[in-house]
Short mmCIF file of C-alpha atoms and ligand atoms in Angstrom, two decimals:
data_model
loop_
_atom_site.label_atom_id
_atom_site.label_comp_id
_atom_site.label_asym_id
_atom_site.label_seq_id
_atom_site.Cartn_x
_atom_site.Cartn_y
_atom_site.Cartn_z
CA UNK A 1 -60.51 33.07 74.86
CA UNK A 2 -61.27 36.74 74.92
CA UNK A 3 -64.58 38.26 75.86
CA UNK A 4 -66.18 40.65 73.41
CA UNK A 5 -65.20 43.59 75.52
CA UNK A 6 -61.55 42.53 75.80
CA UNK A 7 -61.48 42.12 72.06
CA UNK A 8 -62.80 45.63 71.59
CA UNK A 9 -60.23 47.04 73.97
CA UNK A 10 -57.54 45.21 72.08
CA UNK A 11 -58.83 46.59 68.81
CA UNK A 12 -58.94 50.11 70.11
CA UNK A 13 -55.44 49.88 71.57
CA UNK A 14 -54.10 48.55 68.30
CA UNK A 15 -55.75 51.38 66.50
CA UNK A 16 -54.67 54.15 68.78
CA UNK A 17 -51.07 53.05 68.51
CA UNK A 18 -51.31 53.93 64.85
CA UNK A 19 -50.61 57.51 65.73
CA UNK A 20 -47.27 56.56 67.25
CA UNK A 21 -46.49 53.11 65.93
CA UNK A 22 -47.06 53.61 62.24
CA UNK A 23 -47.91 50.97 59.73
CA UNK A 24 -47.42 47.79 61.75
CA UNK A 25 -49.87 48.81 64.41
CA UNK A 26 -52.30 49.90 61.79
CA UNK A 27 -53.08 46.25 61.21
CA UNK A 28 -55.36 46.82 64.18
CA UNK A 29 -57.89 47.63 61.52
CA UNK A 30 -57.49 44.09 60.21
CA UNK A 31 -59.47 42.80 63.11
CA UNK A 32 -62.44 44.71 61.96
CA UNK A 33 -65.30 42.35 61.90
CA UNK A 34 -67.84 44.31 59.92
CA UNK A 35 -69.09 45.94 63.08
CA UNK A 36 -70.89 49.23 62.42
CA UNK A 37 -70.93 50.12 66.10
CA UNK A 38 -67.22 49.55 66.50
CA UNK A 39 -66.56 51.96 63.67
CA UNK A 40 -69.05 54.49 64.90
CA UNK A 41 -67.92 54.46 68.50
CA UNK A 42 -64.18 53.94 68.19
CA UNK A 43 -62.59 54.10 64.77
CA UNK A 44 -64.27 57.18 63.37
CA UNK A 45 -63.96 59.32 66.54
CA UNK A 46 -60.29 58.42 66.48
CA UNK A 47 -59.75 59.38 62.87
CA UNK A 48 -61.71 62.57 63.50
CA UNK A 49 -58.94 63.70 65.81
CA UNK A 50 -56.39 63.51 63.02
CA UNK A 51 -56.11 66.29 60.52
CA UNK A 52 -58.43 65.40 57.64
CA UNK A 53 -55.76 64.95 54.99
CA UNK A 54 -53.81 62.53 57.22
CA UNK A 55 -56.96 60.62 57.99
CA UNK A 56 -57.74 60.45 54.26
CA UNK A 57 -54.23 59.07 53.64
CA UNK A 58 -54.68 56.46 56.38
CA UNK A 59 -57.99 55.41 54.88
CA UNK A 60 -56.43 55.00 51.43
CA UNK A 61 -53.57 53.10 53.06
CA UNK A 62 -56.00 50.73 54.79
CA UNK A 63 -57.85 50.13 51.55
CA UNK A 64 -54.64 49.71 49.57
CA UNK A 65 -53.36 47.03 51.92
CA UNK A 66 -56.84 45.60 52.17
CA UNK A 67 -56.96 45.96 55.92
CA UNK A 68 -60.66 45.40 55.84
CA UNK A 69 -62.79 42.34 55.79
CA UNK A 70 -64.11 41.31 52.44
CA UNK A 71 -67.85 41.71 52.14
CA UNK A 72 -68.81 38.05 52.03
CA UNK A 73 -72.53 38.37 51.45
CA UNK A 74 -73.48 38.63 47.79
CA UNK A 75 -75.54 41.70 46.90
CA UNK A 76 -79.32 41.15 46.75
CA UNK A 77 -80.96 40.78 43.32
CA UNK A 78 -82.92 44.00 43.86
CA UNK A 79 -79.69 45.99 43.65
CA UNK A 80 -78.42 44.48 40.39
CA UNK A 81 -78.26 47.16 37.69
CA UNK A 82 -77.36 46.94 34.01
CA UNK A 83 -76.06 50.05 32.31
CA UNK A 84 -73.74 50.69 29.34
CA UNK A 85 -73.38 46.94 28.91
CA UNK A 86 -71.93 46.66 32.40
CA UNK A 87 -73.44 44.53 35.16
CA UNK A 88 -73.33 46.33 38.50
CA UNK A 89 -74.02 44.03 41.45
CA UNK A 90 -75.19 47.14 43.31
CA UNK A 91 -75.67 50.81 42.35
CA UNK A 92 -73.57 52.34 45.16
CA UNK A 93 -70.24 53.64 43.90
CA UNK A 94 -67.33 55.56 45.35
CA UNK A 95 -67.16 59.12 44.00
CA UNK A 96 -64.04 60.69 42.48
CA UNK A 97 -61.43 62.24 44.73
CA UNK A 98 -61.01 59.49 47.32
CA UNK A 99 -58.74 57.21 45.30
CA UNK A 100 -57.21 59.94 43.15
CA UNK A 101 -54.08 57.94 42.32
CA UNK A 102 -55.77 54.53 41.79
CA UNK A 103 -54.02 52.85 44.71
CA UNK A 104 -56.89 51.17 46.49
CA UNK A 105 -59.34 49.88 43.87
CA UNK A 106 -59.26 46.23 44.98
CA UNK A 107 -59.74 47.09 48.67
CA UNK A 108 -62.61 49.40 47.81
CA UNK A 109 -64.17 46.70 45.67
CA UNK A 110 -63.94 44.27 48.58
CA UNK A 111 -65.62 46.83 50.83
CA UNK A 112 -68.72 46.33 48.72
CA UNK A 113 -68.86 49.32 46.39
CA UNK A 114 -70.64 48.53 43.14
CA UNK A 115 -68.09 50.60 41.23
CA UNK A 116 -65.12 52.81 41.93
CA UNK A 117 -64.29 56.10 40.25
CA UNK A 118 -60.61 57.02 40.40
CA UNK A 119 -59.05 60.46 39.81
CA UNK A 120 -59.34 63.18 38.91
CA UNK A 121 -56.16 62.37 37.02
CA UNK A 122 -54.34 65.07 35.07
CA UNK A 123 -52.05 64.42 32.06
CA UNK A 124 -48.89 65.62 33.81
CA UNK A 125 -48.22 65.20 37.52
CA UNK A 126 -49.14 68.25 39.61
CA UNK A 127 -49.01 69.14 43.30
CA UNK A 128 -52.34 70.79 43.88
CA UNK A 129 -52.87 73.61 46.37
CA UNK A 130 -50.90 74.21 49.54
CA UNK A 131 -52.04 72.57 52.78
CA UNK A 132 -54.32 72.72 54.64
CA UNK A 133 -56.74 72.09 51.81
CA UNK A 134 -59.39 69.81 53.37
CA UNK A 135 -61.59 70.79 56.30
CA UNK A 136 -63.98 68.72 58.33
CA UNK A 137 -67.27 70.35 59.30
CA UNK A 138 -68.16 67.90 62.07
CA UNK A 139 -71.41 69.51 63.20
CA UNK A 140 -72.61 69.59 59.62
CA UNK A 141 -71.47 66.14 58.46
CA UNK A 142 -69.69 67.94 55.68
CA UNK A 143 -66.28 68.58 54.17
CA UNK A 144 -64.80 71.56 52.38
CA UNK A 145 -61.93 70.82 50.03
CA UNK A 146 -59.69 72.82 47.76
CA UNK A 147 -57.20 70.11 46.87
CA UNK A 148 -56.67 71.74 43.49
CA UNK A 149 -56.24 68.37 41.78
CA UNK A 150 -53.08 66.86 43.14
CA UNK A 151 -52.35 64.06 40.70
CA UNK A 152 -49.50 61.72 39.91
CA UNK A 153 -50.41 62.06 36.24
CA UNK A 154 -51.62 59.74 33.48
CA UNK A 155 -48.59 57.47 33.30
CA UNK A 156 -48.42 56.45 36.98
CA UNK A 157 -52.16 56.07 37.36
CA UNK A 158 -52.51 54.13 34.08
CA UNK A 159 -50.07 51.43 35.16
CA UNK A 160 -52.07 50.79 38.34
CA UNK A 161 -55.42 50.65 36.60
CA UNK A 162 -53.92 48.20 34.12
CA UNK A 163 -52.91 45.81 36.90
CA UNK A 164 -56.39 45.97 38.45
CA UNK A 165 -58.00 45.51 35.04
CA UNK A 166 -56.24 42.18 34.58
CA UNK A 167 -57.48 40.71 37.85
CA UNK A 168 -60.13 38.02 37.89
CA UNK A 169 -62.50 39.52 40.42
CA UNK A 170 -62.07 43.18 39.72
CA UNK A 171 -63.87 46.41 40.43
CA UNK A 172 -65.86 48.29 37.79
CA UNK A 173 -63.60 51.28 37.29
CA UNK A 174 -64.47 54.76 36.13
CA UNK A 175 -61.65 57.14 35.32
CA UNK A 176 -62.29 60.81 36.09
CA UNK A 177 -60.18 62.90 33.72
CA UNK A 178 -58.80 66.26 34.77
CA UNK A 179 -56.87 69.04 33.17
CA UNK A 180 -53.55 70.43 34.30
CA UNK A 181 -53.69 73.77 36.02
CA UNK A 182 -51.23 75.28 33.57
CA UNK A 183 -52.85 73.74 30.52
CA UNK A 184 -54.11 76.26 27.99
CA UNK A 185 -56.61 73.91 26.44
CA UNK A 186 -58.98 71.84 28.56
CA UNK A 187 -60.30 69.86 25.58
CA UNK A 188 -56.80 68.71 24.65
CA UNK A 189 -56.17 67.41 28.16
CA UNK A 190 -59.46 65.51 28.16
CA UNK A 191 -58.78 64.09 24.71
CA UNK A 192 -55.36 62.92 25.93
CA UNK A 193 -57.15 61.21 28.82
CA UNK A 194 -59.61 59.49 26.51
CA UNK A 195 -56.76 58.13 24.41
CA UNK A 196 -54.73 57.05 27.42
CA UNK A 197 -57.48 55.35 29.44
CA UNK A 198 -59.96 54.43 26.70
CA UNK A 199 -58.92 50.79 26.52
CA UNK A 200 -58.97 50.06 30.26
CA UNK A 201 -61.65 52.27 31.79
CA UNK A 202 -65.18 50.92 32.17
CA UNK A 203 -66.32 54.53 31.81
CA UNK A 204 -64.70 57.94 31.49
CA UNK A 205 -65.70 61.22 33.11
CA UNK A 206 -65.02 64.78 32.08
CA UNK A 207 -66.18 67.78 34.02
CA UNK A 208 -67.80 71.08 33.27
CA UNK A 209 -67.96 71.74 36.95
CA UNK A 210 -66.82 75.29 37.04
CA UNK A 211 -70.01 77.21 37.91
CA UNK A 212 -69.52 79.94 35.35
CA UNK A 213 -66.64 81.58 33.66
CA UNK A 214 -66.94 85.34 34.17
CA UNK A 215 -67.47 87.16 30.90
CA UNK A 216 -68.55 84.01 29.17
CA UNK A 217 -72.30 83.96 29.19
CA UNK A 218 -75.23 82.68 27.25
CA UNK A 219 -74.66 81.64 23.68
CA UNK A 220 -70.89 81.87 23.84
CA UNK A 221 -70.79 79.52 26.81
CA UNK A 222 -73.01 77.07 25.01
CA UNK A 223 -70.80 77.11 21.92
CA UNK A 224 -67.70 76.45 24.07
CA UNK A 225 -69.42 73.57 25.80
CA UNK A 226 -70.51 72.07 22.53
CA UNK A 227 -67.02 72.22 21.12
CA UNK A 228 -65.50 70.66 24.26
CA UNK A 229 -67.93 67.78 24.43
CA UNK A 230 -67.95 67.04 20.70
CA UNK A 231 -64.16 66.82 20.67
CA UNK A 232 -64.18 64.36 23.55
CA UNK A 233 -66.97 62.25 22.04
CA UNK A 234 -65.17 62.21 18.70
CA UNK A 235 -61.92 61.10 20.37
CA UNK A 236 -63.80 58.29 22.08
CA UNK A 237 -65.46 57.25 18.81
CA UNK A 238 -62.09 57.01 17.08
CA UNK A 239 -60.63 54.62 19.65
CA UNK A 240 -59.73 51.25 18.21
CA UNK A 241 -60.27 49.16 21.33
CA UNK A 242 -62.81 46.33 21.33
CA UNK A 243 -65.37 48.07 23.51
CA UNK A 244 -65.76 51.84 23.39
CA UNK A 245 -66.02 53.27 26.93
CA UNK A 246 -69.06 55.36 27.81
CA UNK A 247 -68.29 59.04 28.36
CA UNK A 248 -69.96 60.82 31.29
CA UNK A 249 -70.13 64.51 32.02
CA UNK A 250 -69.91 65.69 35.62
CA UNK A 251 -71.66 68.93 36.45
CA UNK A 252 -71.70 71.42 39.30
CA UNK A 253 -74.72 72.05 41.53
CA UNK A 254 -74.21 75.78 41.26
CA UNK A 255 -75.88 76.21 37.89
CA UNK A 256 -78.73 78.50 37.01
CA UNK A 257 -81.77 76.95 35.40
CA UNK A 258 -80.66 78.51 32.13
CA UNK A 259 -77.26 76.85 32.37
CA UNK A 260 -78.90 73.50 33.11
CA UNK A 261 -81.11 73.95 30.04
CA UNK A 262 -78.05 74.70 27.96
CA UNK A 263 -76.23 71.61 29.18
CA UNK A 264 -79.28 69.42 28.60
CA UNK A 265 -79.82 70.70 25.08
CA UNK A 266 -76.14 70.27 24.22
CA UNK A 267 -75.84 66.69 25.48
CA UNK A 268 -78.96 65.67 23.55
CA UNK A 269 -77.31 66.67 20.26
CA UNK A 270 -76.01 63.82 18.15
CA UNK A 271 -72.34 64.84 18.14
CA UNK A 272 -72.36 65.70 21.85
CA UNK A 273 -74.36 62.71 22.95
CA UNK A 274 -72.71 61.69 26.21
CA UNK A 275 -73.66 58.36 27.77
CA UNK A 276 -74.37 59.75 31.21
CA UNK A 277 -74.32 62.72 33.56
CA UNK A 278 -72.82 62.77 37.04
CA UNK A 279 -74.89 65.09 39.17
CA UNK A 280 -73.15 66.64 41.00
CA UNK A 281 -69.78 67.98 42.13
CA UNK A 282 -69.22 69.93 45.35
CA UNK A 283 -70.87 73.32 45.81
CA UNK A 284 -69.18 76.69 46.19
CA UNK A 285 -72.33 77.94 47.90
CA UNK A 286 -72.64 78.03 51.70
CA UNK A 287 -76.13 77.23 53.01
CA UNK A 288 -76.92 79.63 55.84
CA UNK A 289 -77.53 76.88 58.39
CA UNK A 290 -73.91 75.66 58.51
CA UNK A 291 -72.67 75.48 62.09
CA UNK A 292 -69.00 74.47 61.98
CA UNK A 293 -66.10 76.86 62.41
CA UNK A 294 -64.54 75.96 59.08
CA UNK A 295 -67.59 76.98 57.07
CA UNK A 296 -65.88 80.14 55.85
CA UNK A 297 -62.99 78.24 54.24
CA UNK A 298 -62.97 78.53 50.47
CA UNK A 299 -63.45 75.41 48.37
CA UNK A 300 -66.12 72.89 47.47
CA UNK A 301 -68.64 71.85 50.11
CA UNK A 302 -69.82 68.21 50.18
CA UNK A 303 -71.88 65.93 52.42
CA UNK A 304 -75.20 66.50 54.16
CA UNK A 305 -75.67 70.20 53.27
CA UNK A 306 -75.31 69.24 49.60
CA UNK A 307 -77.89 66.45 49.74
CA UNK A 308 -81.09 68.27 48.82
CA UNK A 309 -79.36 70.68 46.46
CA UNK A 310 -78.05 67.66 44.57
CA UNK A 311 -81.38 65.80 44.55
CA UNK A 312 -83.11 68.88 43.13
CA UNK A 313 -80.41 69.18 40.49
CA UNK A 314 -80.96 65.53 39.51
CA UNK A 315 -84.70 66.18 39.15
CA UNK A 316 -84.08 69.21 36.94
CA UNK A 317 -81.60 67.40 34.74
CA UNK A 318 -83.77 64.28 34.47
CA UNK A 319 -86.69 66.40 33.35
CA UNK A 320 -84.65 68.53 30.94
CA UNK A 321 -83.07 65.47 29.31
CA UNK A 322 -86.45 63.68 29.32
CA UNK A 323 -84.87 60.70 31.05
CA UNK A 324 -82.85 59.93 27.93
CA UNK A 325 -79.42 60.27 29.52
CA UNK A 326 -78.62 58.02 32.50
CA UNK A 327 -77.75 59.95 35.66
CA UNK A 328 -75.30 59.09 38.44
CA UNK A 329 -76.61 60.83 41.55
CA UNK A 330 -74.04 62.11 44.04
CA UNK A 331 -74.10 64.52 46.94
CA UNK A 332 -74.74 63.77 50.61
CA UNK A 333 -75.78 60.14 50.25
CA UNK A 334 -75.39 58.59 53.72
CA UNK A 335 -78.32 56.18 54.05
CA UNK A 336 -80.54 53.87 52.02
CA UNK A 337 -83.25 56.54 52.06
CA UNK A 338 -80.82 59.11 50.65
CA UNK A 339 -79.87 56.73 47.85
CA UNK A 340 -83.55 55.95 47.20
CA UNK A 341 -84.39 59.68 46.99
CA UNK A 342 -81.69 60.10 44.34
CA UNK A 343 -83.06 57.13 42.38
CA UNK A 344 -86.64 58.47 42.52
CA UNK A 345 -85.33 61.84 41.34
CA UNK A 346 -83.83 60.15 38.28
CA UNK A 347 -80.50 58.56 39.17
CA UNK A 348 -79.72 55.09 37.81
CA UNK A 349 -76.63 54.80 40.03
CA UNK A 350 -75.42 56.73 43.08
CA UNK A 351 -72.03 57.64 44.48
CA UNK A 352 -70.70 58.91 47.77
CA UNK A 353 -67.56 60.27 49.31
CA UNK A 354 -68.19 62.34 52.45
CA UNK A 355 -70.32 59.80 54.34
CA UNK A 356 -67.54 57.26 53.73
CA UNK A 357 -65.05 59.71 55.24
CA UNK A 358 -67.28 60.18 58.30
CA UNK A 359 -68.58 56.66 58.84
CA UNK A 360 -66.00 54.38 57.26
CA UNK A 361 -66.57 51.11 55.37
CA UNK A 362 -69.73 49.99 57.24
CA UNK A 363 -71.72 52.78 55.56
CA UNK A 364 -71.60 50.91 52.26
CA UNK A 365 -73.19 47.76 53.62
CA UNK A 366 -75.78 49.74 55.56
CA UNK A 367 -76.87 51.77 52.54
CA UNK A 368 -77.21 48.60 50.48
CA UNK A 369 -79.21 46.82 53.17
CA UNK A 370 -81.55 49.79 53.67
CA UNK A 371 -82.00 50.43 49.96
CA UNK A 372 -82.91 46.79 49.41
CA UNK A 373 -85.53 47.02 52.20
CA UNK A 374 -87.01 50.27 50.93
CA UNK A 375 -87.29 49.01 47.36
CA UNK A 376 -89.12 45.86 48.46
CA UNK A 377 -91.38 47.83 50.77
CA UNK A 378 -92.41 50.02 47.86
CA UNK A 379 -93.02 47.09 45.59
CA UNK A 380 -90.05 47.51 43.27
CA UNK A 381 -88.23 44.44 41.99
CA UNK A 382 -85.06 46.35 41.36
CA UNK A 383 -83.47 49.80 41.34
CA UNK A 384 -84.07 50.40 37.65
CA UNK A 385 -87.84 50.17 38.09
CA UNK A 386 -87.77 53.08 40.57
CA UNK A 387 -85.65 55.47 38.50
CA UNK A 388 -87.31 58.86 38.05
CA UNK A 389 -90.54 57.86 39.79
CA UNK A 390 -90.74 61.15 41.73
CA UNK A 391 -89.82 63.38 38.80
C1 LIG B 401 -61.84 65.73 49.51
C2 LIG B 401 -62.60 65.65 48.22
C3 LIG B 401 -61.92 65.57 47.02
C4 LIG B 401 -62.62 65.50 45.81
N1 LIG B 401 -61.93 65.40 44.64
C5 LIG B 401 -62.61 65.29 43.46
C6 LIG B 401 -61.92 65.14 42.23
O1 LIG B 401 -60.68 65.06 42.18
N2 LIG B 401 -62.66 65.07 41.09
C7 LIG B 401 -64.02 65.12 41.10
O2 LIG B 401 -64.64 65.03 40.04
N3 LIG B 401 -64.71 65.24 42.26
C8 LIG B 401 -64.04 65.32 43.42
N4 LIG B 401 -64.75 65.44 44.61
C9 LIG B 401 -66.23 65.52 44.56
C10 LIG B 401 -66.90 64.18 44.86
O3 LIG B 401 -66.61 63.25 43.83
C11 LIG B 401 -68.43 64.35 44.96
O4 LIG B 401 -68.93 64.82 43.72
C12 LIG B 401 -68.85 65.32 46.04
O5 LIG B 401 -68.00 65.20 47.18
C13 LIG B 401 -70.30 65.11 46.50
O6 LIG B 401 -70.49 63.84 47.10
P1 LIG B 401 -70.52 63.59 48.70
O7 LIG B 401 -71.45 64.59 49.28
O8 LIG B 401 -70.97 62.17 48.85
O9 LIG B 401 -69.11 63.77 49.17
C14 LIG B 401 -64.05 65.51 45.81
C15 LIG B 401 -64.71 65.58 47.04
C16 LIG B 401 -64.03 65.65 48.23
C17 LIG B 401 -64.79 65.72 49.53
C1 LIG B 402 -85.26 44.92 36.70
O1 LIG B 402 -86.62 44.52 36.60
C2 LIG B 402 -87.15 44.53 35.28
C3 LIG B 402 -88.57 44.10 35.37
O2 LIG B 402 -89.35 45.06 35.99
C4 LIG B 402 -86.37 43.61 34.37
O3 LIG B 402 -86.84 43.76 33.05
C5 LIG B 402 -84.88 43.97 34.42
O4 LIG B 402 -84.16 43.01 33.68
C6 LIG B 402 -84.38 43.99 35.86
N1 LIG B 402 -83.00 44.42 35.85
C7 LIG B 402 -82.02 43.69 36.35
C8 LIG B 402 -80.64 44.25 36.22
O5 LIG B 402 -82.20 42.62 36.88
C1 LIG B 403 -65.71 70.78 41.35
O1 LIG B 403 -66.04 71.93 42.09
C2 LIG B 403 -64.93 72.65 42.61
C3 LIG B 403 -65.47 73.82 43.40
O2 LIG B 403 -66.61 73.46 44.12
C4 LIG B 403 -64.05 73.10 41.46
O3 LIG B 403 -62.89 73.72 41.96
C5 LIG B 403 -63.62 71.89 40.61
O4 LIG B 403 -62.91 72.31 39.48
C6 LIG B 403 -64.85 71.13 40.16
N1 LIG B 403 -64.53 70.00 39.31
C7 LIG B 403 -64.07 68.82 39.70
C8 LIG B 403 -63.80 67.80 38.68
O5 LIG B 403 -63.87 68.53 40.85
C1 LIG B 404 -60.04 68.36 37.57
C2 LIG B 404 -60.41 69.34 36.54
O1 LIG B 404 -59.96 69.26 35.43
N1 LIG B 404 -61.28 70.29 36.91
C3 LIG B 404 -61.74 71.28 35.96
C4 LIG B 404 -63.24 71.19 35.76
O2 LIG B 404 -63.66 72.14 34.81
C5 LIG B 404 -63.35 73.49 35.10
C6 LIG B 404 -63.80 74.31 33.91
O3 LIG B 404 -65.10 74.02 33.57
C7 LIG B 404 -61.88 73.69 35.38
O4 LIG B 404 -61.67 75.00 35.86
C8 LIG B 404 -61.39 72.68 36.42
O5 LIG B 404 -59.99 72.78 36.58
C1 LIG B 405 -60.77 81.66 55.12
C2 LIG B 405 -61.18 82.30 56.40
O1 LIG B 405 -61.76 83.35 56.42
N1 LIG B 405 -60.88 81.63 57.50
C3 LIG B 405 -61.28 82.08 58.82
C4 LIG B 405 -62.55 81.38 59.24
O2 LIG B 405 -62.85 81.68 60.59
C5 LIG B 405 -61.86 81.28 61.50
C6 LIG B 405 -62.39 81.55 62.89
O3 LIG B 405 -63.60 80.88 63.08
C7 LIG B 405 -60.58 82.05 61.23
O4 LIG B 405 -59.57 81.64 62.11
C8 LIG B 405 -60.15 81.80 59.80
O5 LIG B 405 -59.03 82.59 59.47
#
């Protein structure tokens, strides 16, 4: 019989040998017993010493081989959410970019996420930018990335999603569609994605995340947007599968009010009527209070510094779309209160990435527990009742 402390030491030793011993020793993570403190005090400080891309790979590896305990407790009734004909047992999803190649969906599902968004996936395989391309801003609880959409391409990713889709107890899977860097025509790449993944994705995502194309302003930009979205919606409507997947549009936080108004007015049009908006992507802005050395790296900033920017963006979009288009709120969610703030601002579901990178799997359970408590405390029977209550 081991004491608690001996067990911990054993766990830490097993984990530390990862750096030298490779995969076998990595099973040290297996012993994880759902202990938030263990993660906070040992696992995450350890992974923080690795370069962030390696630590991301290790995390995907752990999830892929399901080196985590299955969340045994069923989600509380308060967190159950129905949207697009799908039944989410909880509204906390994993944002795009963590499981880009769809390798770890089952492990992520077992961790307790209510849904998992894979990708971005581009039609053809592509390498992305040169390394280093991810930076950890430890003092700011933030990341900067300029991955540049490394993707194994439609074919490879499709075959994995298909396997997951045929499982009994499977994750709700969103597929985030990207465009190839060298592609001349973004709409064509998205349409190809709709055709490829339409029959197996629970929802599809396209992005208009680029803040603004220089030289393309006002009316012209709006016309472009309209043409892009209508082509994607039309491609979805012509699918022959039994259930048409909802199409969501992901937007950047770095939009002027005018650009937000344009997007809102476009998506409310009949032929551009998307089923949801994901608000938001990373920001190219750099809030002046950033402390970490890497703050001057170029790329998209995520995590805590994005939190309030994102919540404000959700409020704006909820108001501009008059609550008629469901919103997935994402950006700096790291606690139940953060998730609740997004819901009050107008989000029906939330997603996270950076807090998962910093805190590991226990963050999911904690957010769910806290959100459940906060909802009850405020007299809400479920998440849906609280949507948009602060807007
Ligand atoms: C390393 C990294 C890679 C990402 N890759 C993608 C991507 O491929 N496609 C995408 O739509 N969003 C991507 N994102 C953005 C996230 O999905 C999310 O919108 C953003 O990080 C804000 O959430 P967070 O503050 O919880 O991280 C990425 C984010 C990070 C940190
Ligand atoms: C949330 O509560 C409302 C009642 O306020 C109810 O109509 C709805 O069905 C509930 N949603 C879920 C998913 O249970
Ligand atoms: C998100 O934002 C980054 C810059 O912050 C941009 O490079 C990227 O194209 C955007 N879109 C997606 C889907 O990530
Ligand atoms: C992954 C992906 O396709 N990202 C694209 C998002 O949209 C902008 C244009 O609005 C492109 O520049 C990105 O490449
Ligand atoms: C992209 C960039 O300018 N990087 C610089 C950020 O600042 C550090 C020092 O803090 C430099 O080493 C980088 O070259």
